[in-house]
Coordinates of C-alpha atoms in Angstrom, one line a residue:
Chain A
X1 CA -29.4 -7.6 -30.7
X2 CA -33.0 -6.9 -31.5
X3 CA -32.2 -3.5 -32.7
X4 CA -34.0 -2.4 -35.8
X5 CA -31.8 -2.3 -38.9
X6 CA -32.8 1.1 -39.7
X7 CA -34.1 2.7 -36.6
X8 CA -36.3 4.9 -38.6
X9 CA -39.4 6.8 -37.8
X10 CA -41.5 9.4 -39.5
X11 CA -40.8 12.7 -37.8
X12 CA -43.5 15.3 -37.6
X13 CA -42.5 16.9 -40.9
X14 CA -42.9 13.5 -42.5
X15 CA -39.1 13.2 -43.2
X16 CA -37.3 10.0 -42.8
X17 CA -35.0 10.2 -39.8
X18 CA -32.2 7.8 -39.1
X19 CA -31.1 7.2 -35.6
X20 CA -27.4 6.7 -35.5
X21 CA -27.1 6.5 -31.8
X22 CA -28.0 2.9 -32.0
X23 CA -24.6 2.1 -33.5
X24 CA -21.3 2.7 -31.8
X25 CA -19.2 3.2 -34.9
X26 CA -19.2 1.7 -38.4
X27 CA -18.0 -1.7 -37.2
X28 CA -21.0 -1.9 -34.9
X29 CA -23.3 -1.0 -37.7
X30 CA -21.6 -3.6 -40.0
X31 CA -22.0 -6.3 -37.3
X32 CA -25.7 -5.3 -37.0
X33 CA -26.1 -5.6 -40.7
X34 CA -24.3 -8.9 -40.8
X35 CA -26.5 -10.3 -38.1
X36 CA -29.5 -9.3 -40.1
X37 CA -28.5 -11.8 -42.8
X38 CA -29.4 -14.3 -40.1
X39 CA -26.5 -16.6 -41.0
X40 CA -23.5 -17.7 -39.2
X41 CA -20.9 -15.0 -39.4
X42 CA -18.5 -17.4 -40.9
X43 CA -20.9 -17.9 -43.8
X44 CA -21.7 -14.2 -44.3
X45 CA -21.3 -12.7 -47.7
X46 CA -19.0 -9.8 -47.4
X47 CA -20.1 -8.5 -50.7
X48 CA -23.7 -8.3 -49.6
X49 CA -22.6 -6.8 -46.4
X50 CA -20.6 -4.1 -48.1
X51 CA -23.5 -3.3 -50.4
X52 CA -25.9 -2.9 -47.4
X53 CA -23.5 -0.7 -45.6
X54 CA -23.0 1.5 -48.7
X55 CA -26.7 1.7 -49.2
X56 CA -27.2 2.8 -45.6
X57 CA -24.6 5.5 -46.0
X58 CA -26.3 6.6 -49.3
X59 CA -29.6 6.8 -47.6
X60 CA -28.2 8.8 -44.7
X61 CA -26.8 11.3 -47.2
X62 CA -30.2 11.5 -49.0
X63 CA -31.9 12.6 -45.8
X64 CA -29.0 15.0 -45.2
X65 CA -28.0 13.2 -42.0
X66 CA -24.7 14.2 -40.8
X67 CA -22.6 11.1 -40.6
X68 CA -19.5 10.9 -38.5
X69 CA -16.3 10.8 -40.4
X70 CA -15.7 7.3 -39.3
X71 CA -18.7 6.0 -41.2
X72 CA -17.5 7.8 -44.4
X73 CA -14.0 6.5 -44.1
X74 CA -15.3 3.0 -43.7
X75 CA -17.7 3.6 -46.7
X76 CA -14.7 4.6 -48.9
X77 CA -12.7 1.6 -47.8
X78 CA -15.6 -0.8 -48.4
X79 CA -16.3 0.7 -51.8
X80 CA -12.6 0.1 -52.6
X81 CA -12.9 -3.5 -51.3
X82 CA -16.1 -4.1 -53.3
X83 CA -14.4 -2.9 -56.6
X84 CA -11.4 -5.2 -55.8
X85 CA -13.7 -8.1 -55.2
X86 CA -15.6 -7.5 -58.5
X87 CA -12.7 -6.7 -60.8
X88 CA -10.7 -9.5 -62.4
X89 CA -8.1 -10.7 -60.0
X90 CA -4.8 -8.9 -59.9
X91 CA -2.2 -11.5 -58.8
X92 CA 0.1 -8.7 -57.8
X93 CA -2.3 -7.2 -55.2
X94 CA -1.1 -7.7 -51.7
X95 CA -3.0 -8.3 -49.6
X96 CA -5.6 -9.9 -52.0
X97 CA -9.1 -8.6 -51.8
X98 CA -10.2 -12.0 -50.5
X99 CA -7.8 -11.7 -47.7
X100 CA -9.0 -8.2 -46.8
X101 CA -12.6 -9.5 -46.9
X102 CA -11.6 -12.3 -44.6
X103 CA -10.0 -9.9 -42.1
X104 CA -13.1 -7.8 -42.1
X105 CA -15.1 -10.9 -41.4
X106 CA -12.7 -11.9 -38.5
X107 CA -13.0 -8.5 -37.0
X108 CA -16.8 -8.8 -37.0
X109 CA -16.5 -12.2 -35.4
X110 CA -14.2 -10.9 -32.8
X111 CA -16.4 -8.0 -31.9
X112 CA -19.5 -10.3 -31.9
X113 CA -17.6 -12.8 -29.6
X114 CA -16.8 -10.0 -27.2
X115 CA -20.3 -8.7 -27.2
X116 CA -21.6 -12.2 -26.5
X117 CA -19.0 -12.7 -23.8
X118 CA -20.0 -9.4 -22.1
X119 CA -23.6 -10.5 -22.1
X120 CA -22.6 -13.9 -20.6
X121 CA -20.5 -12.2 -17.9
X122 CA -23.4 -9.9 -16.9
X123 CA -25.7 -12.9 -16.7
X124 CA -23.6 -14.7 -14.2
X125 CA -24.5 -15.0 -10.6
X126 CA -23.1 -11.8 -9.4
X127 CA -22.2 -10.9 -5.9
X128 CA -24.6 -8.4 -4.5
X129 CA -27.3 -9.2 -7.1
X130 CA -27.7 -13.0 -7.2
X131 CA -25.4 -14.2 -4.4
X132 CA -24.7 -12.4 -1.2
X133 CA -21.8 -12.3 1.2
X134 CA -22.2 -12.1 4.9
X135 CA -24.3 -9.0 5.8
X136 CA -22.7 -8.2 9.1
X137 CA -19.3 -9.7 9.3
X138 CA -17.5 -9.4 12.7
X139 CA -14.4 -8.4 10.8
X140 CA -10.8 -9.5 11.3
X141 CA -8.5 -7.3 13.2
X142 CA -4.8 -7.0 12.7
X143 CA -3.1 -5.5 15.8
X144 CA 0.3 -4.3 15.2
X145 CA 2.6 -4.4 18.2
X146 CA 5.9 -2.8 18.3
X147 CA 8.6 -5.2 19.4
X148 CA 11.1 -2.8 20.9
X149 CA 14.7 -3.5 20.2
X150 CA 17.8 -2.4 22.1
X151 CA 21.0 -4.0 23.1
X152 CA 23.0 -4.0 26.3
X153 CA 25.7 -2.0 24.6
X154 CA 23.2 0.6 23.5
X155 CA 22.1 0.8 27.1
X156 CA 25.6 1.3 28.6
X157 CA 26.7 3.7 25.9
X158 CA 23.5 5.7 26.5
X159 CA 24.4 5.9 30.2
X160 CA 28.0 6.8 29.5
X161 CA 26.7 9.5 27.2
X162 CA 24.4 10.9 29.8
X163 CA 27.2 10.9 32.5
X164 CA 29.7 12.4 30.2
X165 CA 27.3 15.1 29.1
X166 CA 26.2 16.1 32.6
X167 CA 29.3 15.6 34.7
X168 CA 30.4 19.0 36.1
X169 CA 33.3 20.0 34.0
X170 CA 36.5 20.8 36.1
X171 CA 39.2 22.4 34.1
X172 CA 42.6 21.6 35.6
X173 CA 45.7 23.4 34.4
X174 CA 48.9 21.4 35.0
X175 CA 51.9 23.0 36.7
X176 CA 54.1 24.7 34.2
X177 CA 57.4 26.3 34.7
X178 CA 57.2 29.9 33.9
X179 CA 59.4 33.0 34.4
X180 CA 57.5 35.7 36.0
X181 CA 57.9 39.3 34.9
X182 CA 59.5 40.2 38.3
X183 CA 62.1 37.5 37.9
X184 CA 62.8 38.6 34.3
X185 CA 63.3 42.2 35.3
X186 CA 65.6 41.2 38.1
X187 CA 67.6 38.9 35.9
X188 CA 67.9 41.3 32.9
X189 CA 69.0 44.1 35.3
X190 CA 71.7 41.9 36.8
X191 CA 72.9 40.7 33.4
X192 CA 73.1 44.2 32.0
X193 CA 76.0 44.9 34.5
X194 CA 78.0 42.2 32.7
X195 CA 77.1 43.0 29.1
X196 CA 78.4 46.5 28.3
X197 CA 78.3 46.0 24.6
X198 CA 75.1 45.4 22.5
X199 CA 73.9 41.9 23.3
X200 CA 71.0 39.9 21.9
X201 CA 68.1 39.4 24.3
X202 CA 68.4 35.7 23.8
X203 CA 71.8 35.7 25.4
X204 CA 70.2 36.7 28.7
X205 CA 67.9 33.6 28.8
X206 CA 68.7 30.8 31.2
X207 CA 69.9 27.5 29.6
X208 CA 67.0 25.1 29.5
X209 CA 65.8 22.0 27.6
X210 CA 62.2 22.9 28.2
X211 CA 61.0 24.7 25.1
X212 CA 57.8 25.9 26.9
X213 CA 59.9 27.4 29.7
X214 CA 62.2 29.0 27.2
X215 CA 59.3 30.6 25.4
X216 CA 58.0 31.9 28.8
X217 CA 61.5 33.3 29.6
X218 CA 61.7 35.0 26.2
X219 CA 58.3 36.6 26.5
X220 CA 59.0 37.8 30.1
X221 CA 62.5 39.0 29.3
X222 CA 61.2 41.0 26.3
X223 CA 58.6 42.7 28.6
X224 CA 61.3 43.3 31.2
X225 CA 63.5 44.9 28.6
X226 CA 60.7 47.2 27.6
X227 CA 60.0 48.1 31.2
X228 CA 63.7 48.8 31.9
X229 CA 63.9 50.9 28.7
X230 CA 60.9 52.9 29.9
X231 CA 62.8 53.5 33.2
X232 CA 65.8 54.7 31.2
X233 CA 68.0 51.9 32.5
X234 CA 68.4 50.1 29.1
X235 CA 68.7 50.9 25.4
X236 CA 67.0 48.7 22.7
X237 CA 67.9 48.3 19.1
X238 CA 66.6 46.3 16.1
X239 CA 68.0 46.8 12.6
X240 CA 65.0 45.6 10.8
X241 CA 61.7 43.9 11.4
X242 CA 62.1 40.4 12.8
X243 CA 65.8 40.7 13.2
X244 CA 67.5 40.2 16.6
X245 CA 66.6 42.6 19.4
X246 CA 69.8 43.8 21.1
X247 CA 70.1 45.5 24.4
X248 CA 72.8 47.6 26.2
X249 CA 72.9 49.3 29.5
X250 CA 71.9 53.0 29.1
Chain B
X1 CA -31.7 -30.4 3.4
X2 CA -35.1 -28.8 3.2
X3 CA -35.7 -25.8 1.0
X4 CA -37.1 -23.7 3.8
X5 CA -34.0 -24.4 6.0
X6 CA -31.7 -23.5 3.1
X7 CA -33.6 -20.3 2.6
X8 CA -33.5 -19.4 6.3
X9 CA -29.8 -20.1 6.5
X10 CA -29.0 -17.9 3.5
X11 CA -31.3 -15.1 4.7
X12 CA -29.7 -15.0 8.2
X13 CA -26.2 -15.2 6.6
X14 CA -26.8 -12.2 4.3
X15 CA -28.8 -10.1 6.8
X16 CA -27.1 -7.0 8.1
X17 CA -29.0 -7.3 11.4
X18 CA -30.6 -9.9 13.6
X19 CA -34.0 -10.9 12.2
X20 CA -37.3 -11.8 13.9
X21 CA -39.2 -15.0 12.9
X22 CA -41.7 -12.8 11.2
X23 CA -39.1 -10.9 9.2
X24 CA -37.5 -14.2 8.1
X25 CA -40.9 -15.5 7.1
X26 CA -41.4 -12.4 5.0
X27 CA -38.2 -13.1 3.1
X28 CA -38.9 -16.9 2.8
X29 CA -42.2 -16.2 1.1
X30 CA -45.6 -17.8 1.6
X31 CA -44.9 -20.8 -0.5
X32 CA -42.2 -22.2 1.8
X33 CA -43.1 -20.4 5.1
X34 CA -46.0 -22.6 6.0
X35 CA -47.2 -22.6 9.6
X36 CA -44.2 -23.1 11.9
X37 CA -41.8 -24.1 9.1
X38 CA -39.4 -21.2 9.8
X39 CA -39.3 -21.9 13.5
X40 CA -38.6 -25.5 12.8
X41 CA -35.9 -24.6 10.4
X42 CA -34.3 -22.2 13.0
X43 CA -34.3 -25.1 15.5
X44 CA -32.7 -27.4 13.0
X45 CA -30.0 -24.9 12.1
X46 CA -29.2 -24.0 15.7
X47 CA -28.7 -27.7 16.3
X48 CA -26.6 -28.2 13.2
X49 CA -24.2 -25.4 14.0
X50 CA -23.7 -26.4 17.6
X51 CA -20.0 -27.0 18.2
X52 CA -19.0 -25.6 14.8
X53 CA -17.0 -22.4 14.2
X54 CA -20.3 -20.5 13.8
X55 CA -23.4 -20.6 15.9
X56 CA -27.0 -19.5 15.4
X57 CA -28.2 -17.6 18.4
X58 CA -31.4 -15.9 19.5
X59 CA -31.3 -12.6 21.3
X60 CA -34.6 -10.9 22.3
X61 CA -36.6 -12.8 19.7
X62 CA -34.2 -12.0 16.9
X63 CA -31.9 -14.5 15.3
X64 CA -28.4 -14.1 13.9
X65 CA -25.3 -16.1 13.1
X66 CA -22.1 -15.3 15.0
X67 CA -18.7 -16.8 15.3
X68 CA -18.2 -19.1 18.3
X69 CA -17.0 -17.1 21.3
X70 CA -14.1 -19.4 22.1
X71 CA -12.6 -18.7 18.6
X72 CA -12.4 -14.9 19.1
X73 CA -8.6 -15.0 19.4
X74 CA -8.4 -16.1 15.8
X75 CA -10.2 -13.0 14.7
X76 CA -7.6 -10.8 16.3
X77 CA -4.2 -11.3 14.9
X78 CA -1.3 -9.7 16.5
X79 CA 1.8 -8.9 14.5
X80 CA 5.0 -7.8 16.1
X81 CA 7.0 -5.3 14.3
X82 CA 10.6 -4.8 15.4
X83 CA 11.3 -1.2 16.2
X84 CA 14.5 0.3 17.4
X85 CA 14.4 2.2 20.7
X86 CA 15.0 5.9 20.3
X87 CA 18.1 7.6 21.7
X88 CA 16.0 9.5 24.3
X89 CA 14.2 6.3 25.4
X90 CA 17.5 4.4 25.6
X91 CA 19.0 7.1 27.8
X92 CA 15.9 7.2 30.0
X93 CA 16.0 3.5 30.4
X94 CA 19.7 3.5 31.3
X95 CA 19.1 6.2 33.9
X96 CA 16.2 4.3 35.5
X97 CA 18.3 1.1 35.5
X98 CA 21.3 2.8 37.3
X99 CA 19.3 5.0 39.7
X100 CA 16.1 3.1 40.4
X101 CA 13.7 3.9 41.9
X102 CA 13.8 7.3 40.3
X103 CA 11.3 10.0 39.7
X104 CA 10.7 11.7 36.4
X105 CA 12.2 15.0 37.7
X106 CA 15.3 13.1 38.7
X107 CA 15.6 11.4 35.3
X108 CA 15.4 14.8 33.7
X109 CA 18.0 16.3 36.1
X110 CA 20.4 13.4 35.3
X111 CA 19.7 13.6 31.5
X112 CA 19.9 17.3 31.5
X113 CA 17.0 17.3 29.1
X114 CA 13.3 17.0 29.6
X115 CA 11.6 13.7 28.7
X116 CA 8.3 13.4 27.0
X117 CA 5.5 11.3 28.4
X118 CA 5.7 9.2 25.2
X119 CA 9.2 8.1 26.1
X120 CA 8.2 6.5 29.4
X121 CA 5.1 5.1 27.7
X122 CA 7.3 3.3 25.2
X123 CA 9.4 1.8 28.0
X124 CA 6.4 0.7 29.9
X125 CA 4.9 -0.8 26.7
X126 CA 8.1 -2.7 26.1
X127 CA 7.6 -3.9 29.7
X128 CA 11.1 -2.9 30.7
X129 CA 9.9 -0.2 33.1
X130 CA 7.3 -0.2 35.7
X131 CA 6.0 2.3 38.2
X132 CA 7.4 1.7 41.7
X133 CA 5.2 3.5 44.1
X134 CA 5.4 7.2 45.1
X135 CA 8.2 9.0 46.7
X136 CA 7.2 10.2 50.2
X137 CA 8.3 13.7 49.5
X138 CA 6.2 16.8 48.8
X139 CA 4.1 16.3 45.7
X140 CA 4.5 12.5 46.1
X141 CA 6.0 11.9 42.7
X142 CA 5.7 8.6 41.0
X143 CA 8.9 6.5 40.9
X144 CA 10.1 4.3 38.1
X145 CA 12.1 1.1 38.2
X146 CA 13.1 -1.7 35.7
X147 CA 11.3 -5.0 35.4
X148 CA 12.3 -8.7 35.3
X149 CA 11.7 -8.5 31.5
X150 CA 14.3 -5.8 31.4
X151 CA 16.9 -8.0 33.0
X152 CA 16.0 -10.9 30.7
X153 CA 16.1 -8.8 27.5
X154 CA 19.5 -7.3 28.3
X155 CA 21.0 -10.5 29.5
X156 CA 21.5 -9.3 33.1
X157 CA 21.0 -11.8 35.9
X158 CA 20.4 -8.9 38.3
X159 CA 20.9 -5.2 38.5
X160 CA 24.2 -5.9 40.3
X161 CA 25.5 -7.1 36.9
X162 CA 25.2 -3.6 35.4
X163 CA 28.7 -2.4 34.6
X164 CA 29.9 0.2 37.2
X165 CA 31.1 3.6 36.4
X166 CA 34.7 2.4 36.4
X167 CA 33.8 -0.3 33.9
X168 CA 32.2 2.3 31.7
X169 CA 35.2 4.6 32.0
X170 CA 37.5 1.7 31.1
X171 CA 35.4 1.0 28.0
X172 CA 35.8 4.6 27.0
X173 CA 32.1 5.2 27.3
X174 CA 32.5 8.1 29.6
X175 CA 34.9 10.0 27.4
X176 CA 33.4 13.3 26.6
X177 CA 33.4 13.7 22.8
X178 CA 33.2 17.4 22.1
X179 CA 31.7 16.9 18.7
X180 CA 29.1 14.5 19.9
X181 CA 28.3 16.7 22.9
X182 CA 27.7 19.6 20.6
X183 CA 25.5 17.5 18.4
X184 CA 23.6 16.3 21.4
X185 CA 23.0 19.9 22.4
X186 CA 21.5 20.6 19.1
X187 CA 19.5 17.5 19.1
X188 CA 18.1 17.9 22.5
X189 CA 16.9 21.4 21.5
X190 CA 15.0 19.9 18.6
X191 CA 13.6 17.0 20.6
X192 CA 12.5 19.4 23.3
X193 CA 10.6 21.4 20.7
X194 CA 8.9 18.3 19.3
X195 CA 8.4 16.9 22.7
X196 CA 6.5 19.9 23.7
X197 CA 4.3 19.5 20.8
X198 CA 3.6 15.9 21.7
X199 CA 2.4 16.8 25.2
Chain C
X1 CA -15.2 -31.2 14.1
X2 CA -11.5 -30.4 14.1
X3 CA -10.2 -27.3 15.8
X4 CA -8.5 -26.0 12.6
X5 CA -11.7 -26.5 10.6
X6 CA -13.8 -24.6 13.2
X7 CA -11.2 -21.8 13.2
X8 CA -11.2 -21.6 9.4
X9 CA -15.0 -21.5 9.4
X10 CA -15.1 -18.7 11.9
X11 CA -12.4 -16.7 10.3
X12 CA -14.1 -16.8 6.8
X13 CA -17.4 -16.0 8.4
X14 CA -16.0 -13.0 10.2
X15 CA -13.9 -11.7 7.3
X16 CA -15.0 -8.6 5.4
X17 CA -13.3 -9.8 2.3
X18 CA -12.2 -13.0 0.6
X19 CA -9.1 -14.5 2.1
X20 CA -6.1 -16.3 0.6
X21 CA -4.9 -19.5 2.2
X22 CA -1.9 -17.6 3.6
X23 CA -4.1 -15.0 5.2
X24 CA -6.2 -17.7 6.8
X25 CA -3.1 -19.5 8.1
X26 CA -2.0 -16.2 9.6
X27 CA -5.2 -16.0 11.6
X28 CA -5.3 -19.6 12.5
X29 CA -1.9 -19.4 14.0
X30 CA 1.1 -21.7 13.9
X31 CA -0.2 -24.1 16.5
X32 CA -3.1 -25.2 14.4
X33 CA -2.1 -24.3 10.9
X34 CA 0.4 -27.2 10.3
X35 CA 1.5 -28.0 6.8
X36 CA -1.6 -28.2 4.6
X37 CA -4.1 -28.3 7.4
X38 CA -5.9 -25.1 6.3
X39 CA -6.2 -26.3 2.8
X40 CA -7.6 -29.6 4.0
X41 CA -10.1 -27.7 6.2
X42 CA -11.1 -25.6 3.3
X43 CA -11.8 -28.7 1.2
X44 CA -13.8 -30.3 4.0
X45 CA -15.8 -27.1 4.6
X46 CA -16.5 -26.6 0.8
X47 CA -17.8 -30.2 0.7
X48 CA -19.9 -29.8 3.9
X49 CA -21.6 -26.6 2.7
X50 CA -22.4 -28.1 -0.7
X51 CA -26.2 -28.0 -1.3
X52 CA -26.8 -25.9 1.8
X53 CA -28.1 -22.3 1.8
X54 CA -24.5 -21.0 2.0
X55 CA -21.5 -22.2 0.0
X56 CA -17.8 -21.8 0.3
X57 CA -16.2 -20.7 -2.9
X58 CA -12.7 -19.9 -4.2
X59 CA -12.2 -17.0 -6.5
X60 CA -8.8 -16.0 -7.8
X61 CA -7.1 -17.9 -5.0
X62 CA -9.2 -16.3 -2.3
X63 CA -12.0 -18.0 -0.3
X64 CA -15.3 -16.6 0.9
X65 CA -18.8 -17.8 1.9
X66 CA -21.7 -16.6 -0.1
X67 CA -25.4 -17.6 -0.4
X68 CA -26.4 -20.3 -2.9
X69 CA -27.3 -18.8 -6.3
X70 CA -30.6 -20.5 -6.5
X71 CA -31.8 -18.7 -3.4
X72 CA -31.4 -15.2 -4.9
X73 CA -35.2 -14.6 -5.0
X74 CA -35.3 -14.8 -1.2
X75 CA -32.6 -12.3 -0.9
X76 CA -32.9 -9.8 -3.7
X77 CA -33.7 -6.6 -2.0
X78 CA -35.8 -3.9 -3.5
X79 CA -32.8 -2.1 -4.8
X80 CA -31.2 -1.5 -8.0
X81 CA -28.6 -3.8 -9.6
X82 CA -25.3 -3.0 -8.0
X83 CA -23.8 -1.5 -11.2
X84 CA -25.7 -1.1 -14.4
X85 CA -23.0 -1.2 -17.1
X86 CA -23.4 0.6 -20.4
X87 CA -22.9 -1.4 -23.6
X88 CA -19.6 0.2 -24.1
X89 CA -18.5 -0.6 -20.6
X90 CA -19.7 -4.2 -20.9
X91 CA -17.8 -4.8 -24.1
X92 CA -14.7 -3.1 -22.9
X93 CA -14.8 -5.2 -19.7
X94 CA -15.2 -8.4 -21.8
X95 CA -12.3 -7.4 -24.1
X96 CA -10.0 -6.7 -21.2
X97 CA -11.0 -9.9 -19.4
X98 CA -10.5 -12.2 -22.5
X99 CA -7.4 -10.4 -23.9
X100 CA -5.5 -9.1 -20.9
X101 CA -3.2 -7.4 -20.6
X102 CA -4.5 -5.2 -23.4
X103 CA -3.9 -1.6 -24.4
X104 CA -6.4 1.0 -25.0
X105 CA -5.6 1.0 -28.8
X106 CA -6.3 -2.7 -28.9
X107 CA -9.6 -2.3 -27.1
X108 CA -10.5 0.4 -29.7
X109 CA -9.3 -1.7 -32.6
X110 CA -11.6 -4.6 -31.5
X111 CA -14.6 -2.3 -30.9
X112 CA -13.9 -0.2 -34.0
X113 CA -14.6 2.9 -32.1
X114 CA -12.8 5.1 -29.6
X115 CA -13.6 4.5 -26.0
X116 CA -14.3 7.5 -23.8
X117 CA -12.1 8.0 -20.7
X118 CA -15.2 7.6 -18.6
X119 CA -15.7 4.0 -19.7
X120 CA -12.4 2.8 -18.3
X121 CA -13.0 5.0 -15.2
X122 CA -16.2 3.2 -14.4
X123 CA -14.5 -0.2 -14.6
X124 CA -11.6 1.0 -12.5
X125 CA -13.9 2.6 -10.0
X126 CA -15.8 -0.7 -9.7
X127 CA -12.4 -2.3 -9.0
X128 CA -12.9 -4.7 -11.8
X129 CA -10.1 -3.3 -13.9
X130 CA -6.6 -2.2 -13.1
X131 CA -3.7 -0.8 -15.0
X132 CA -1.1 -3.5 -15.6
X133 CA 2.2 -1.8 -16.5
X134 CA 3.3 -0.5 -19.8
X135 CA 3.7 -2.5 -23.0
X136 CA 7.4 -2.4 -24.1
X137 CA 6.6 -1.2 -27.6
X138 CA 7.0 2.3 -29.1
X139 CA 5.0 4.8 -27.1
X140 CA 5.0 2.4 -24.1
X141 CA 1.2 2.3 -23.9
X142 CA -0.5 1.5 -20.6
X143 CA -2.0 -2.0 -20.4
X144 CA -5.2 -3.0 -18.6
X145 CA -6.1 -6.2 -16.9
X146 CA -8.9 -7.5 -14.6
X147 CA -8.7 -7.7 -10.8
X148 CA -9.4 -10.3 -8.2
X149 CA -12.5 -8.3 -7.3
X150 CA -13.6 -8.9 -10.9
X151 CA -13.3 -12.7 -10.4
X152 CA -15.1 -12.5 -7.1
X153 CA -18.0 -10.4 -8.4
X154 CA -18.7 -12.5 -11.4
X155 CA -18.2 -15.8 -9.6
X156 CA -15.2 -16.9 -11.5
X157 CA -12.6 -19.3 -9.9
X158 CA -10.0 -17.9 -12.3
X159 CA -9.8 -16.4 -15.7
X160 CA -9.8 -19.9 -17.1
X161 CA -13.5 -20.1 -16.1
X162 CA -14.5 -17.1 -18.3
X163 CA -17.5 -18.3 -20.2
X164 CA -16.5 -19.9 -23.6
X165 CA -12.9 -18.8 -23.3
X166 CA -11.6 -22.2 -24.6
X167 CA -13.8 -22.1 -27.7
X168 CA -12.8 -18.5 -28.5
X169 CA -9.2 -19.3 -28.1
X170 CA -9.5 -22.3 -30.4
X171 CA -11.3 -20.2 -33.0
X172 CA -8.4 -17.8 -32.9
X173 CA -10.6 -15.0 -31.8
X174 CA -8.4 -14.1 -28.8
X175 CA -5.2 -14.0 -30.8
X176 CA -3.2 -10.8 -30.5
X177 CA -4.2 -8.3 -33.1
X178 CA -1.6 -8.3 -35.7
X179 CA -0.2 -5.2 -37.2
X180 CA -2.4 -5.4 -40.3
X181 CA -5.5 -5.7 -38.2
X182 CA -4.5 -2.5 -36.5
X183 CA -3.9 -0.9 -39.9
X184 CA -7.4 -1.7 -40.9
X185 CA -8.5 0.5 -38.1
X186 CA -10.7 3.3 -38.8
X187 CA -9.0 5.8 -36.6
X188 CA -7.2 8.6 -38.3
X189 CA -3.8 9.7 -37.2
X190 CA -5.4 12.6 -35.4
X191 CA -7.1 10.4 -32.9
X192 CA -3.8 8.7 -32.2
X193 CA -2.2 12.1 -31.6
X194 CA -4.9 13.1 -29.1
X195 CA -4.3 9.8 -27.3
X196 CA -0.7 10.6 -26.8
X197 CA -1.6 13.9 -25.3
X198 CA -3.7 12.2 -22.7
X199 CA -0.8 10.0 -21.4

């Protein structure tokens, strides 16, 4: 790494100043300390390493340097690990202090490996720095063309739709048998001569199988009865709503 | 392959613009760019690339690589994307087919709805409709007609094979459907509005 | 020189980005791109360009031409390195590349320190890192992985070509972090809580 172990310098007031910016967290500092032992990380003495770390934190406290909480948490954990490693073995302890030490060592190796890998990546022949792609490529073009789809049925249906929509609408009313009001007045007047007693209006209607014609006759005859009643030629009676309407000559 | 030739090849490849011999020499550096070496390298490269997919060319004293002109069709790739013809376009196409040659005003009169320019463009793009001269009436409006491709696409040997009005009636295609008509009314209002925007 | 080889050469020359075999085949067209022809042409071209000023390389399944690495001194322009990465970013990139897919908590566990949001942003902006779905574990954390652009930029045929990856694997240094290793983490519960908020 080439970083000084204690990036220290005498400040103007002659006080020791520790630069913590050099280490990104306690693990980084530990790795830095471990490398300083100048041995393979697999051979590193965790106990030595722990002592160096604790000494560093101690020194930082002496110069009243504010340490991030992370560093102190790690210091506490390492102090615990150190005591475990030094004390007589407790067979009950799980995980054993040796295993904890081994894990710490593996974490340092892992971080070291990634740091090394990062450096090797950056040192590769990188595009735009060491190797170059074509400066002025013509470029490839993708031209999208719509392939329009329609079927013969769509076409005929569309034409049918247009024609149906725009054909002049002619409304034809079919011939229908009706009884005009004049006919009805004439007929009711004639029939009154026969019927001297109260007679239902229906009895005046001509016999027919055509229900539409019968309806027309009924409506016209009713109007005829009203007209004749108005002229004072006929009397009307109905006992209650919707009951039979009866007529009699006046 | 000579070092200077390799260097010239790489320099021209990576350059964003055509380079003069002097500019290339500047990049190659004094060690390699001895008297005439770059020119020689350019000649060797031009010869090497002859007939390949790329060629080395000189234009106004500047050199650059370019793809061989006869391969340009590989650099443009067309992709067809199926798209369904819109209702307005289908109706317009049908009207042209049944009434050709027909002017735009006539199409609109028959459809009872205005048509946007885009609708005719689509039909022309599909190569189903072509312009068919001008009508010799005041204003000399353009006329439209269908194409051979139209007949092919819709499986019609000729326009005579279009089903007649009676055929359409028999197939129930002329029956006015009140609901559909109502919906059409609404739709055409909308399309009119959007069509106006388009224009 | 075969037609298909010429076409492949021109297409790769003209392309603004590395191309997969399928993309090349699409441009070559069905007539020339018969079964395996493009692959064969790529092999022939790679061989042809070997030792020249330009080389044909495959990165993450995509092919492109680039200048030969030993000629960089002729080409290095007077400009800054494309992207100067901070130490944090470099380590994070390495961790993602060697462990992918990897969660942010795992990156932090390996580095022993929290990573700032900016670090991942830089890597994503460079298009070297992408999110790679969520891990189906409690909290469903986002995972990160490298991109094809990462392989291209660092000249890696595939992730198998990452420097020293086999040795690291053999040494167990790329094994997934077990629960206990994560427990050894220095992060307090608070930092975990703040992470949740971010997501």
